[in-house]
Coordinates of C-alpha atoms and ligand atoms in Angstrom, one line a residue:
Chain N
X1 CA 126.3 92.1 89.3
X2 CA 123.8 94.6 88.2
X3 CA 124.9 97.6 86.4
X4 CA 125.3 100.7 88.7
X5 CA 123.0 103.2 86.8
X6 CA 120.4 100.5 86.4
X7 CA 120.5 99.6 90.2
X8 CA 120.4 103.3 91.1
X9 CA 117.1 103.6 89.4
X10 CA 115.6 100.6 90.9
X11 CA 116.8 102.1 94.4
X12 CA 115.0 105.3 93.6
X13 CA 111.8 103.1 92.9
X14 CA 112.2 101.9 96.2
X15 CA 112.6 105.3 97.7
X16 CA 109.4 106.4 95.7
X17 CA 107.3 103.2 96.6
X18 CA 108.0 103.8 100.3
X19 CA 106.8 107.3 100.2
X20 CA 103.7 106.2 98.2
X21 CA 103.1 103.2 100.3
X22 CA 103.0 105.0 103.8
X23 CA 101.1 107.9 102.3
X24 CA 98.5 105.4 101.2
X25 CA 98.7 103.7 104.6
X26 CA 98.6 107.2 106.3
X27 CA 101.3 105.8 108.5
X28 CA 104.8 104.5 108.7
X29 CA 108.1 106.0 108.4
X30 CA 108.8 107.3 105.1
X31 CA 112.2 109.1 105.9
X32 CA 113.6 106.1 107.7
X33 CA 113.1 104.4 104.1
X34 CA 114.5 106.9 102.1
X35 CA 117.7 106.8 104.2
X36 CA 118.2 103.2 103.6
X37 CA 116.8 103.0 100.0
X38 CA 119.9 102.2 98.2
X39 CA 121.4 99.8 101.2
X40 CA 118.3 97.6 100.8
X41 CA 118.3 97.7 97.0
X42 CA 121.9 96.8 96.6
X43 CA 121.7 93.9 99.2
X44 CA 118.4 92.3 97.8
X45 CA 118.4 93.1 94.4
X46 CA 122.2 92.7 93.6
X47 CA 124.5 91.5 96.3
X48 CA 122.7 88.8 98.2
X49 CA 122.0 85.3 96.5
X50 CA 118.4 85.2 97.3
X51 CA 115.3 84.5 95.2
X52 CA 111.8 83.0 95.4
X53 CA 113.3 80.0 93.6
X54 CA 116.1 79.4 96.1
X55 CA 114.4 79.9 99.4
X56 CA 115.2 76.2 100.6
X57 CA 118.6 76.2 99.4
X58 CA 121.0 75.7 102.3
X59 CA 123.8 78.2 100.8
X60 CA 121.3 81.0 99.9
X61 CA 122.1 84.3 102.0
X62 CA 119.7 85.9 104.5
X63 CA 118.6 89.3 105.8
X64 CA 117.6 90.5 108.9
X65 CA 116.0 94.3 108.9
X66 CA 116.8 95.0 112.4
X67 CA 115.5 98.4 111.9
X68 CA 111.8 96.9 111.1
X69 CA 110.3 100.3 110.8
X70 CA 111.9 100.5 107.4
X71 CA 109.5 97.7 106.3
X72 CA 108.0 99.6 103.2
X73 CA 111.6 99.8 101.6
X74 CA 112.2 96.1 102.3
X75 CA 108.6 95.0 100.7
X76 CA 109.4 97.2 97.8
X77 CA 112.5 95.4 97.2
X78 CA 110.8 92.0 97.9
X79 CA 108.3 92.5 95.3
X80 CA 110.7 93.9 92.7
X81 CA 112.5 90.6 93.3
X82 CA 109.3 88.6 92.6
X83 CA 108.2 87.7 96.1
X84 CA 104.8 89.1 95.6
X85 CA 103.0 91.4 93.3
X86 CA 103.3 95.1 93.1
X87 CA 99.8 95.9 93.7
X88 CA 100.1 94.2 97.1
X89 CA 102.6 97.1 98.0
X90 CA 99.6 99.4 98.4
X91 CA 98.0 97.0 101.1
X92 CA 100.5 97.9 103.5
X93 CA 99.3 98.2 107.3
X94 CA 95.8 97.0 106.1
X95 CA 93.7 94.7 108.2
X96 CA 93.9 91.3 106.8
X97 CA 96.8 91.9 104.7
X98 CA 100.3 90.2 104.4
X99 CA 102.4 93.3 104.7
X100 CA 102.3 94.3 108.5
X101 CA 103.5 97.6 109.7
X102 CA 106.8 95.9 110.8
X103 CA 108.2 92.6 109.1
X104 CA 106.4 89.4 109.9
X105 CA 108.2 86.3 108.5
X106 CA 105.0 84.1 109.0
X107 CA 103.1 86.5 106.6
X108 CA 105.2 88.1 104.1
X109 CA 107.1 86.0 101.3
X110 CA 110.8 86.6 101.5
X111 CA 110.9 88.0 105.1
X112 CA 113.6 85.9 106.9
X113 CA 112.7 87.3 110.4
X114 CA 110.3 89.2 112.3
X115 CA 111.4 92.6 113.9
X116 CA 110.1 95.7 115.1
X117 CA 111.2 96.1 118.7
X118 CA 114.8 97.6 118.2
X119 CA 118.0 96.0 119.2
X120 CA 117.5 92.2 118.5
X121 CA 118.4 91.8 114.7
X122 CA 122.3 91.3 115.3
X123 CA 121.9 88.6 117.6
X124 CA 119.1 86.9 115.2
X125 CA 121.8 87.3 112.5
X126 CA 124.7 85.6 114.8
X127 CA 122.1 82.6 115.2
X128 CA 121.5 82.2 111.6
X129 CA 125.2 82.3 111.1
X130 CA 126.0 79.7 113.7
X131 CA 123.3 77.4 112.1
X132 CA 124.9 77.7 109.0
X133 CA 128.4 76.9 110.2
X134 CA 126.8 73.9 111.8
X135 CA 125.2 73.1 108.6
X136 CA 128.7 73.7 106.5
X137 CA 126.7 76.1 104.6
X138 CA 128.4 79.1 102.7
X139 CA 125.5 81.7 103.5
X140 CA 126.2 85.3 103.9
X141 CA 123.9 86.9 106.9
X142 CA 123.1 90.6 106.5
X143 CA 121.6 92.5 108.9
X144 CA 120.6 96.4 108.7
X145 CA 120.9 98.2 111.9
X146 CA 119.6 101.8 112.7
X147 CA 122.3 104.1 114.2
X148 CA 120.0 105.4 117.2
X149 CA 119.3 101.6 117.5
X150 CA 123.0 100.9 118.4
X151 CA 122.1 102.4 122.0
X152 CA 120.0 99.1 122.9
X153 CA 122.6 97.1 125.1
X154 CA 121.9 93.8 123.3
X155 CA 123.4 95.3 120.1
X156 CA 126.9 95.2 122.0
X157 CA 125.9 91.8 123.7
X158 CA 125.6 90.5 120.2
X159 CA 128.8 92.4 118.9
X160 CA 130.8 90.5 121.6
X161 CA 129.0 87.3 120.3
X162 CA 129.9 87.8 116.4
X163 CA 133.5 88.4 117.2
X164 CA 133.8 85.7 119.8
X165 CA 132.6 83.3 117.4
X166 CA 134.4 84.9 114.5
X167 CA 131.3 84.9 112.6
X168 CA 133.1 86.3 109.4
X169 CA 129.7 85.5 107.2
X170 CA 128.0 88.2 109.3
X171 CA 127.8 91.5 107.6
X172 CA 126.2 94.4 109.6
X173 CA 125.4 97.7 108.0
X174 CA 124.4 100.6 110.1
X175 CA 122.3 103.3 108.6
X176 CA 124.2 106.3 110.0
X177 CA 121.9 108.9 109.3
X178 CA 122.6 110.9 112.6
X179 CA 118.9 110.9 113.6
X180 CA 116.6 108.9 115.9
X181 CA 113.0 109.6 117.1
X182 CA 113.7 112.4 119.3
X183 CA 116.7 114.1 117.8
X184 CA 120.4 113.6 116.8
X185 CA 121.8 110.5 118.1
X186 CA 125.0 112.7 119.6
X187 CA 122.7 115.0 121.6
X188 CA 120.5 112.1 123.0
X189 CA 123.4 109.5 123.6
X190 CA 126.3 109.8 121.6
X191 CA 127.7 107.0 119.6
X192 CA 130.7 108.2 118.5
X193 CA 133.6 107.1 118.3
X194 CA 131.7 104.6 116.3
X195 CA 134.3 103.2 114.3
X196 CA 136.5 102.7 117.1
X197 CA 133.6 101.0 119.3
X198 CA 133.3 98.2 116.7
X199 CA 136.9 97.7 116.2
X200 CA 137.5 97.2 120.0
X201 CA 134.6 94.7 119.7
X202 CA 136.8 92.8 117.2
X203 CA 134.9 93.9 113.9
X204 CA 136.2 94.8 110.5
X205 CA 134.8 98.2 110.0
X206 CA 134.0 99.9 106.7
X207 CA 132.7 103.2 105.9
X208 CA 130.9 104.4 102.7
X209 CA 128.4 106.9 101.2
X210 CA 125.3 105.1 101.8
X211 CA 123.6 106.6 99.0
X212 CA 126.4 105.8 96.4
X213 CA 125.2 102.6 95.0
X214 CA 128.7 101.6 93.1
X215 CA 130.4 102.2 96.3
X216 CA 128.0 100.0 98.3
X217 CA 128.0 97.4 95.5
X218 CA 132.0 97.2 96.0
X219 CA 132.0 97.4 100.0
X220 CA 129.3 95.0 100.9
X221 CA 131.2 92.6 98.4
X222 CA 134.5 93.2 100.1
X223 CA 133.0 93.0 103.6
X224 CA 131.5 89.6 102.8
X225 CA 134.5 88.2 101.6
X226 CA 136.5 88.9 104.9
X227 CA 137.0 85.4 106.6
X228 CA 138.6 86.4 109.9
X229 CA 136.3 88.8 111.6
X230 CA 132.5 89.9 111.2
X231 CA 132.3 93.0 109.4
X232 CA 130.2 96.1 109.9
X233 CA 129.7 98.8 107.2
X234 CA 128.7 102.3 108.7
X235 CA 126.8 103.9 105.6
X236 CA 126.8 107.6 106.1
X237 CA 123.4 108.5 105.1
X238 CA 120.8 111.4 105.2
X239 CA 117.4 110.8 106.8
X240 CA 114.6 111.6 104.5
X241 CA 117.1 111.6 101.6
X242 CA 115.6 112.6 98.3
X243 CA 113.1 115.1 99.0
X244 CA 115.0 118.5 100.2
X245 CA 112.6 119.8 102.9
X246 CA 112.5 116.2 104.6
X247 CA 116.5 115.7 104.5
X248 CA 118.0 115.6 107.8
X249 CA 114.8 116.9 109.5
X250 CA 114.0 114.8 112.7
X251 CA 110.5 115.8 113.0
X252 CA 109.7 113.8 109.9
X253 CA 110.4 110.6 111.8
X254 CA 107.3 108.4 111.6
X255 CA 105.5 110.8 109.7
X256 CA 103.8 110.2 106.2
X257 CA 103.4 112.8 103.6
X258 CA 100.1 114.1 103.1
X259 CA 98.0 113.4 99.7
X260 CA 98.6 117.1 98.7
X261 CA 102.4 116.7 99.3
X262 CA 103.3 113.5 97.8
X263 CA 103.0 114.4 94.1
X264 CA 105.6 117.1 94.4
X265 CA 107.9 114.9 96.8
X266 CA 107.7 112.0 94.1
X267 CA 108.6 114.4 91.2
X268 CA 111.6 115.7 93.1
X269 CA 113.0 112.1 93.6
X270 CA 112.4 111.2 89.9
X271 CA 114.5 114.3 88.9
Chain T
X1 CA 115.6 59.0 148.2
X2 CA 115.6 62.2 147.1
X3 CA 116.4 63.5 143.4
X4 CA 117.6 66.8 142.0
X5 CA 115.0 67.0 138.9
X6 CA 117.6 69.1 137.0
X7 CA 120.0 66.0 136.5
X8 CA 116.9 64.3 134.9
X9 CA 116.8 67.3 132.4
X10 CA 120.5 67.1 131.7
X11 CA 120.1 63.3 131.0
X12 CA 117.2 63.7 128.7
X13 CA 119.0 66.5 126.8
X14 CA 122.0 64.5 126.2
X15 CA 119.7 61.5 125.0
X16 CA 118.1 63.9 122.8
X17 CA 121.5 65.1 121.5
X18 CA 122.4 61.6 120.4
X19 CA 119.2 61.3 118.8
X20 CA 118.7 64.4 116.9
X21 CA 121.7 66.1 115.2
X22 CA 119.5 69.6 115.1
X23 CA 119.4 70.1 118.9
X24 CA 121.4 72.9 120.1
X25 CA 121.6 74.1 123.7
X26 CA 122.4 77.5 125.1
X27 CA 123.0 79.0 128.5
X28 CA 123.7 81.9 130.2
X29 CA 126.8 81.1 132.5
X30 CA 124.7 79.0 134.8
X31 CA 125.2 75.8 133.0
X32 CA 126.4 73.8 136.1
X33 CA 123.2 74.7 138.2
X34 CA 120.9 73.9 135.2
X35 CA 122.7 70.9 134.2
X36 CA 123.1 71.9 130.5
X37 CA 126.8 71.5 131.2
X38 CA 126.1 67.6 130.8
X39 CA 125.0 68.5 127.2
X40 CA 127.9 70.7 126.7
X41 CA 130.6 68.0 127.8
X42 CA 129.0 65.6 125.4
X43 CA 128.4 68.0 122.5
X44 CA 130.8 70.9 122.5
X45 CA 129.9 71.9 119.1
X46 CA 126.3 72.3 119.7
X47 CA 126.4 73.8 123.2
X48 CA 126.5 77.9 123.4
X49 CA 127.5 79.5 126.6
X50 CA 126.5 82.9 125.7
X51 CA 127.8 84.4 129.0
X52 CA 125.7 86.8 131.0
X53 CA 123.8 87.9 128.2
X54 CA 120.3 86.7 128.4
X55 CA 118.4 88.8 125.8
X56 CA 121.4 88.1 123.1
X57 CA 120.7 84.2 124.3
X58 CA 117.2 84.4 123.5
X59 CA 117.4 86.2 120.3
X60 CA 120.4 84.0 118.8
X61 CA 118.7 81.1 119.6
X62 CA 115.7 82.2 117.7
X63 CA 117.7 82.9 114.7
X64 CA 118.9 79.3 114.8
X65 CA 115.6 77.9 115.0
X66 CA 114.5 80.3 111.9
X67 CA 117.1 78.0 110.1
X68 CA 116.0 74.7 111.1
X69 CA 117.9 74.3 114.4
X70 CA 116.0 73.0 117.7
X71 CA 117.2 75.1 120.7
X72 CA 116.9 74.4 124.3
X73 CA 117.8 77.5 126.4
X74 CA 118.3 77.4 130.2
X75 CA 119.2 79.8 133.0
X76 CA 117.5 80.7 136.2
X77 CA 113.6 81.3 136.2
X78 CA 114.0 84.7 137.5
X79 CA 116.0 85.7 134.1
X80 CA 114.4 83.8 131.7
X81 CA 111.6 85.0 131.0
X82 CA 112.0 88.2 133.4
X83 CA 115.2 89.6 131.6
X84 CA 114.5 89.1 128.2
X85 CA 110.6 89.1 127.8
X86 CA 110.5 91.4 124.8
X87 CA 113.0 89.0 123.3
X88 CA 110.7 86.1 123.8
X89 CA 107.7 87.6 122.7
X90 CA 109.2 89.1 119.6
X91 CA 111.8 86.5 118.4
X92 CA 110.0 83.1 119.7
X93 CA 106.2 83.6 120.5
X94 CA 105.1 85.9 117.5
X95 CA 107.1 84.0 114.8
X96 CA 106.0 80.7 116.6
X97 CA 109.4 79.2 116.4
X98 CA 110.6 75.6 117.8
X99 CA 112.4 76.9 120.8
X100 CA 112.3 75.4 124.3
X101 CA 112.9 77.4 127.4
X102 CA 113.8 75.3 130.5
X103 CA 114.2 77.9 133.5
X104 CA 115.3 76.3 136.6
X105 CA 114.9 77.6 140.3
X106 CA 111.6 78.6 140.1
X107 CA 109.6 80.4 142.9
X108 CA 111.1 80.6 146.6
X109 CA 112.6 77.4 146.4
X110 CA 116.1 79.2 145.9
X111 CA 115.9 80.1 149.4
X112 CA 118.8 82.0 150.7
X113 CA 119.6 84.0 147.8
X114 CA 116.6 86.0 148.7
X115 CA 113.9 88.0 146.8
X116 CA 116.4 89.0 143.9
X117 CA 116.4 85.4 142.8
X118 CA 113.1 84.3 143.9
X119 CA 111.1 84.0 140.4
X120 CA 107.4 84.5 141.4
X121 CA 106.2 86.3 138.3
X122 CA 107.7 84.1 135.4
X123 CA 104.3 82.4 135.1
X124 CA 102.2 85.2 134.9
X125 CA 104.6 86.4 132.1
X126 CA 104.6 83.4 130.0
X127 CA 100.6 82.7 130.5
X128 CA 100.3 86.2 128.4
X129 CA 102.2 85.0 125.5
X130 CA 100.4 83.2 122.6
X131 CA 101.9 80.2 121.1
X132 CA 103.8 78.9 124.5
X133 CA 103.1 75.5 125.9
X134 CA 103.9 75.6 129.6
X135 CA 104.9 72.6 131.5
X136 CA 105.6 72.4 135.3
X137 CA 107.1 69.0 136.0
X138 CA 107.1 67.9 139.8
X139 CA 109.5 64.8 139.9
X140 CA 112.3 62.9 138.1
X141 CA 109.9 60.9 135.8
X142 CA 107.7 64.0 135.4
X143 CA 110.9 65.9 134.3
X144 CA 112.3 63.4 132.0
X145 CA 109.1 62.6 130.0
X146 CA 108.3 66.4 129.7
X147 CA 111.8 67.0 128.0
X148 CA 111.5 63.9 125.8
X149 CA 107.7 64.8 124.8
X150 CA 108.2 68.5 124.0
X151 CA 110.9 67.6 121.7
X152 CA 108.3 66.4 119.5
X153 CA 106.0 69.4 119.2
X154 CA 107.0 71.7 116.8
X155 CA 106.0 75.2 118.7
X156 CA 107.6 77.1 121.6
X157 CA 107.6 75.5 125.0
X158 CA 108.2 76.9 128.6
X159 CA 109.3 74.3 131.1
X160 CA 109.8 75.6 134.8
X161 CA 112.0 73.5 137.2
X162 CA 112.8 73.9 140.9
X163 CA 115.8 73.8 143.0
X164 CA 114.9 71.5 146.0
X165 CA 115.3 67.7 145.9
X166 CA 112.5 65.6 145.9
X167 CA 111.1 62.2 146.3
X168 CA 109.8 60.3 143.3
X169 CA 106.0 60.6 142.9
X170 CA 105.8 58.5 140.0
X171 CA 107.3 55.0 139.7
X172 CA 110.1 54.7 137.2
X173 CA 108.3 52.6 135.2
X174 CA 104.9 54.2 135.2
X175 CA 103.8 55.3 132.0
X176 CA 103.2 59.0 132.7
X177 CA 101.7 61.3 130.0
X178 CA 103.4 64.7 130.6
X179 CA 100.4 66.4 128.5
X180 CA 97.8 65.5 131.4
X181 CA 97.1 66.4 135.1
X182 CA 97.4 63.7 137.5
X183 CA 95.4 62.5 140.5
X184 CA 97.8 61.7 143.1
X185 CA 94.9 60.9 145.7
X186 CA 91.2 60.4 145.2
X187 CA 88.9 62.5 147.6
X188 CA 85.7 64.4 147.3
X189 CA 85.8 67.3 150.1
X190 CA 88.3 69.5 148.7
X191 CA 90.3 69.4 145.6
X192 CA 94.0 70.6 145.9
X193 CA 96.1 71.3 143.0
X194 CA 99.8 71.6 143.0
X195 CA 102.6 71.6 140.4
X196 CA 106.2 71.1 140.6
X197 CA 107.5 71.4 144.3
X198 CA 104.1 72.0 145.7
X199 CA 102.8 68.9 144.5
X200 CA 104.9 67.2 147.1
X201 CA 103.4 69.1 149.7
X202 CA 99.9 69.2 148.8
X203 CA 100.1 65.3 148.6
X204 CA 101.7 65.1 152.0
X205 CA 98.9 67.3 153.2
X206 CA 96.3 65.2 151.6
X207 CA 97.5 62.2 153.7
X208 CA 97.5 64.0 156.9
X209 CA 94.0 65.4 156.1
X210 CA 92.7 61.9 155.5
X211 CA 93.7 61.0 158.8
X212 CA 91.7 63.8 160.4
X213 CA 88.6 62.4 158.3
X214 CA 89.1 64.9 155.5
X215 CA 89.0 63.3 151.8
X216 CA 90.9 65.6 149.8
X217 CA 91.5 64.9 145.9
X218 CA 95.3 65.9 145.1
X219 CA 96.1 66.8 141.7
X220 CA 99.5 67.3 140.1
X221 CA 98.9 69.8 137.3
X222 CA 102.2 69.2 135.4
X223 CA 101.0 71.2 132.4
X224 CA 99.5 74.7 132.5
X225 CA 99.0 74.9 128.7
X226 CA 97.4 72.9 126.9
X227 CA 95.1 73.0 130.1
X228 CA 93.9 69.6 131.4
X229 CA 90.4 70.9 131.3
X230 CA 88.7 67.4 131.8
X231 CA 90.5 66.7 135.0
X232 CA 90.0 70.2 136.6
X233 CA 86.3 70.2 135.5
X234 CA 85.6 66.7 137.1
X235 CA 87.5 67.8 140.3
X236 CA 85.1 71.1 140.8
X237 CA 82.1 68.7 140.1
X238 CA 83.1 66.2 142.3
X239 CA 84.6 68.2 145.3
X240 CA 82.7 71.6 144.9
X241 CA 85.8 73.5 146.3
X242 CA 89.2 74.0 145.0
X243 CA 92.6 75.0 146.6
X244 CA 95.6 76.0 144.7
X245 CA 99.0 75.8 146.0
X246 CA 101.9 77.3 144.0
X247 CA 105.4 78.5 144.5
X248 CA 104.9 81.6 142.6
X249 CA 102.8 84.7 142.9
X250 CA 99.0 84.4 143.1
X251 CA 98.7 87.3 140.6
X252 CA 98.7 85.7 137.1
X253 CA 99.9 82.3 138.1
X254 CA 98.4 78.6 138.1
X255 CA 95.7 79.9 140.6
X256 CA 94.6 82.3 138.2
X257 CA 94.5 80.0 135.4
X258 CA 92.4 77.5 137.1
X259 CA 89.9 80.2 138.3
X260 CA 89.6 82.0 134.8
X261 CA 88.9 78.4 133.6
X262 CA 86.4 77.4 136.3
X263 CA 84.6 80.8 136.2
X264 CA 83.6 80.3 132.8
X265 CA 82.7 76.6 132.8
X266 CA 81.8 75.6 136.1
X267 CA 81.9 78.5 138.7
X268 CA 83.5 76.9 141.9
X269 CA 85.1 78.8 145.0
X270 CA 88.8 78.5 144.7
X271 CA 91.2 79.5 147.2
X272 CA 94.6 80.4 146.1
X273 CA 97.8 79.7 148.2
X274 CA 100.9 81.5 146.8
X275 CA 103.0 84.9 147.2
X276 CA 101.6 88.2 147.1
X277 CA 104.8 90.3 148.0
X278 CA 108.5 90.3 147.7
X279 CA 109.6 87.6 150.0
X280 CA 113.1 87.1 151.9
X281 CA 116.0 85.2 152.5
X282 CA 115.8 81.9 154.6
X283 CA 115.8 78.2 154.3
X284 CA 113.2 76.9 151.7
X285 CA 111.4 75.1 154.5
X286 CA 111.2 78.3 156.7
X287 CA 110.0 80.4 153.7
X288 CA 107.5 77.7 152.7
X289 CA 105.9 77.9 156.3
X290 CA 106.2 81.6 156.6
X291 CA 104.6 82.1 153.1
X292 CA 101.7 79.5 153.6
X293 CA 103.1 76.7 151.3
X294 CA 104.2 74.2 153.9
X295 CA 102.6 70.9 154.5
X296 CA 100.9 72.3 157.8
X297 CA 99.9 75.4 156.1
X298 CA 98.1 73.5 153.5
X299 CA 96.3 71.4 156.1
X300 CA 95.2 74.4 158.1
X301 CA 93.7 76.3 155.4
X302 CA 92.1 73.2 153.8
X303 CA 90.5 72.8 157.5
X304 CA 89.4 76.4 157.6
X305 CA 87.8 76.1 154.2
X306 CA 85.7 72.9 155.1
X307 CA 84.5 74.2 158.3
Ligands
TPP401 C1 112.9 98.8 121.5 C2 112.3 99.8 120.7 N1 112.4 100.8 121.5 C3 111.3 102.1 120.7 C4 110.9 101.8 119.6 C5 110.4 103.1 118.8 N2 111.1 103.5 117.6 C6 110.8 103.2 116.6 S1 112.0 103.7 115.3 C7 112.8 104.6 116.5 C8 114.0 105.4 116.4 C9 114.9 104.6 115.7 O1 116.2 105.4 115.1 P1 117.2 104.8 114.3 O2 117.5 103.5 114.8 O3 118.3 105.7 114.2 O4 116.5 104.5 112.9 P2 115.9 105.7 111.8 O5 116.6 107.0 112.2 O6 117.1 105.3 110.8 O7 114.6 105.4 111.6 C10 112.2 104.4 118.0 C11 112.7 104.8 119.1 C12 111.3 100.5 119.1 N3 110.8 100.4 117.7 N4 111.7 99.4 119.6

C-alpha cells in the first residue's frame, strides 16, 4: 500500500498530465479525466495487483475503463507504472502512435480492453470475472463507469449478470460527477436514487468522496474483499476538479485548454 | 431424408467441448432453437444463458475471450448482429478477439413469424466489419465441417445457419473443405451461385435447366470471407454470366460481394436474386416463390437472361 500523501501527489500528476496531453493534442476530454484522476491513480498505482512484469499471471487484476474518453488519465497512470515511457504520453491522438483517442488493447501496453462506445465495460468485466472463475483464479476485475454512461440499457443488463452469477470479484466504480455531455444527469435522465437502484439489482453499494485518496484506498480494498455479491462504489466527484473555472461546468466537456490557458491551470493544480 | 443443420451445429459444439476445455457457449434464451442447449446439457459450467440480453451477451463473451476463453455465441440472425452491432464492432471486431458468432434462422426461411424475424440484413452488416470471416454452410456436412474448422482460426467468425430442413448436398464421407466454394454442377451458359438454403434451390434449378438444354454451372459459395476468388473468377470466365441467389437483401449481401469482386477483376454481368423490401408472414415455400427464390423463379430468371 502506497502512503496516502505520496499517492495523492501521483494522482495530481495524472490530472496535470491529462491537461497537458489534451492541450498538446488539441483534442480530448480533460474535465472527464480530472474527475477520475484519483480513482484511476488509486486503482492502477496502488490497489491493483498489476504491473508490466505480471501481465501473464493468471491471478493478476484487470481494469476496464468503460468511460473510454478518460484515456489520457489511464495512459498517464500506465506510464507511471512503467508500461511505456513518459515522453510517449505526448503522442496522444497522433497518427501512427500507440495512444489512440480511446483505449486500444492491441496498441497500448497495459490496456486490458478496448473501449470508447459507452455502456459496454461492465459486461466485459463480467466476462473477465467468469473466465477467472473457470480458471480458479483469484483476480479482481475493476471497471470505471461514467455516471451519464449508466443511462445505457446494457449497463443494467450487465448489472443483472454480475449479481445473478454472484461475481464478487467485480468492483465497479461510478465517477459520479453529476454531469454528462449536454448537461446534468438529473436534468437529462435522472439516475437517482442510484444507490437504491444498484441495491435492488443485488449489489453491495459503497459511497466515497472520489477525490479523497485515503478514503478511496480503504473503500476499494473493502469492496474487493466482499465475497457474496458484486460491489459498486459511487465516487462523488467534481468534473474538471483542480481548476476552479472548469469545476462543475458542463461546457468544458470534450474541450481541451488552449496553450495560453494551460500554464495557469497547471499552476493552480500544483498549489 | 431431410436434416436440420442446427443439430449438426449442436453435435459439433459438443465434440469441440470435449476436445477443448477453453470453449464456452453463450445463448440469449433461444438455446433449444439454436441447439446450443445440447452443449449446455453436456457442459453446464461452460454454458451461459444470458437471458434476453444480446448486447450484454456479446460484450461478456468478448471479456472472456480477452482472458483466453474461446466463446461461441448463438441466437437468431435477426438479433445477432442486428441488436448488438456496436458491441460486435467494438468488443470483437476492433480488438480482433477469438469469438465465434453462429446465428440461426437467417433470411425468410423463418417463414410465419414474419418480417420482424426475417433476417435480411445481417450479411450487409457483417461484411462491413474488418477482421471477421463469414461462413454460409449449406447442408449437414458443410455445417459440421465449418464449425470444426473455425475452431482452429484465431480470429472472429460469423456463421449463418437457416431454419428449413434440407437434404444432404455432400455425402457424409466427402472430404469437404469449408474454406472453398464448391461447384455442384458443371456448366457453361450461366453460373448460378447460392449459399445455405438457396444452394439447394439453385442445384434443383440447374437440373431443370439442363433438361431444357441450358448448361448452368451451380456453385455452393459456403464462405463469403475469405472469398474464394479463383472459383468465382473461373466461373465468370467460363460462363460470361452470373446469377446470385440469396436468402437476404440484395443490398450488401453475397450478390454485392460477387459484383464488387468481378467489377474489379473481370467485369461480368451479374443478376442478383434476393429481397429488396420488408417481406411478410407465410410458409417458407410460398415466400420463396413470391420473393423470387424458388426453384421455378430461378429457372425462369435464368431463361430470361439467356434469351
Ligand atoms: C454509446 C455512446 N454514445 C455517445 C458517446 C459520446 N459521448 C462521449 S462522452 C459522453 C458523455 C459521458 O458522460 P459521463 O458518462 O457522465 O462521463 P463524464 O461526465 O465523466 O465525462 C458522450 C455522450 C459515446 N462515446 N458512446
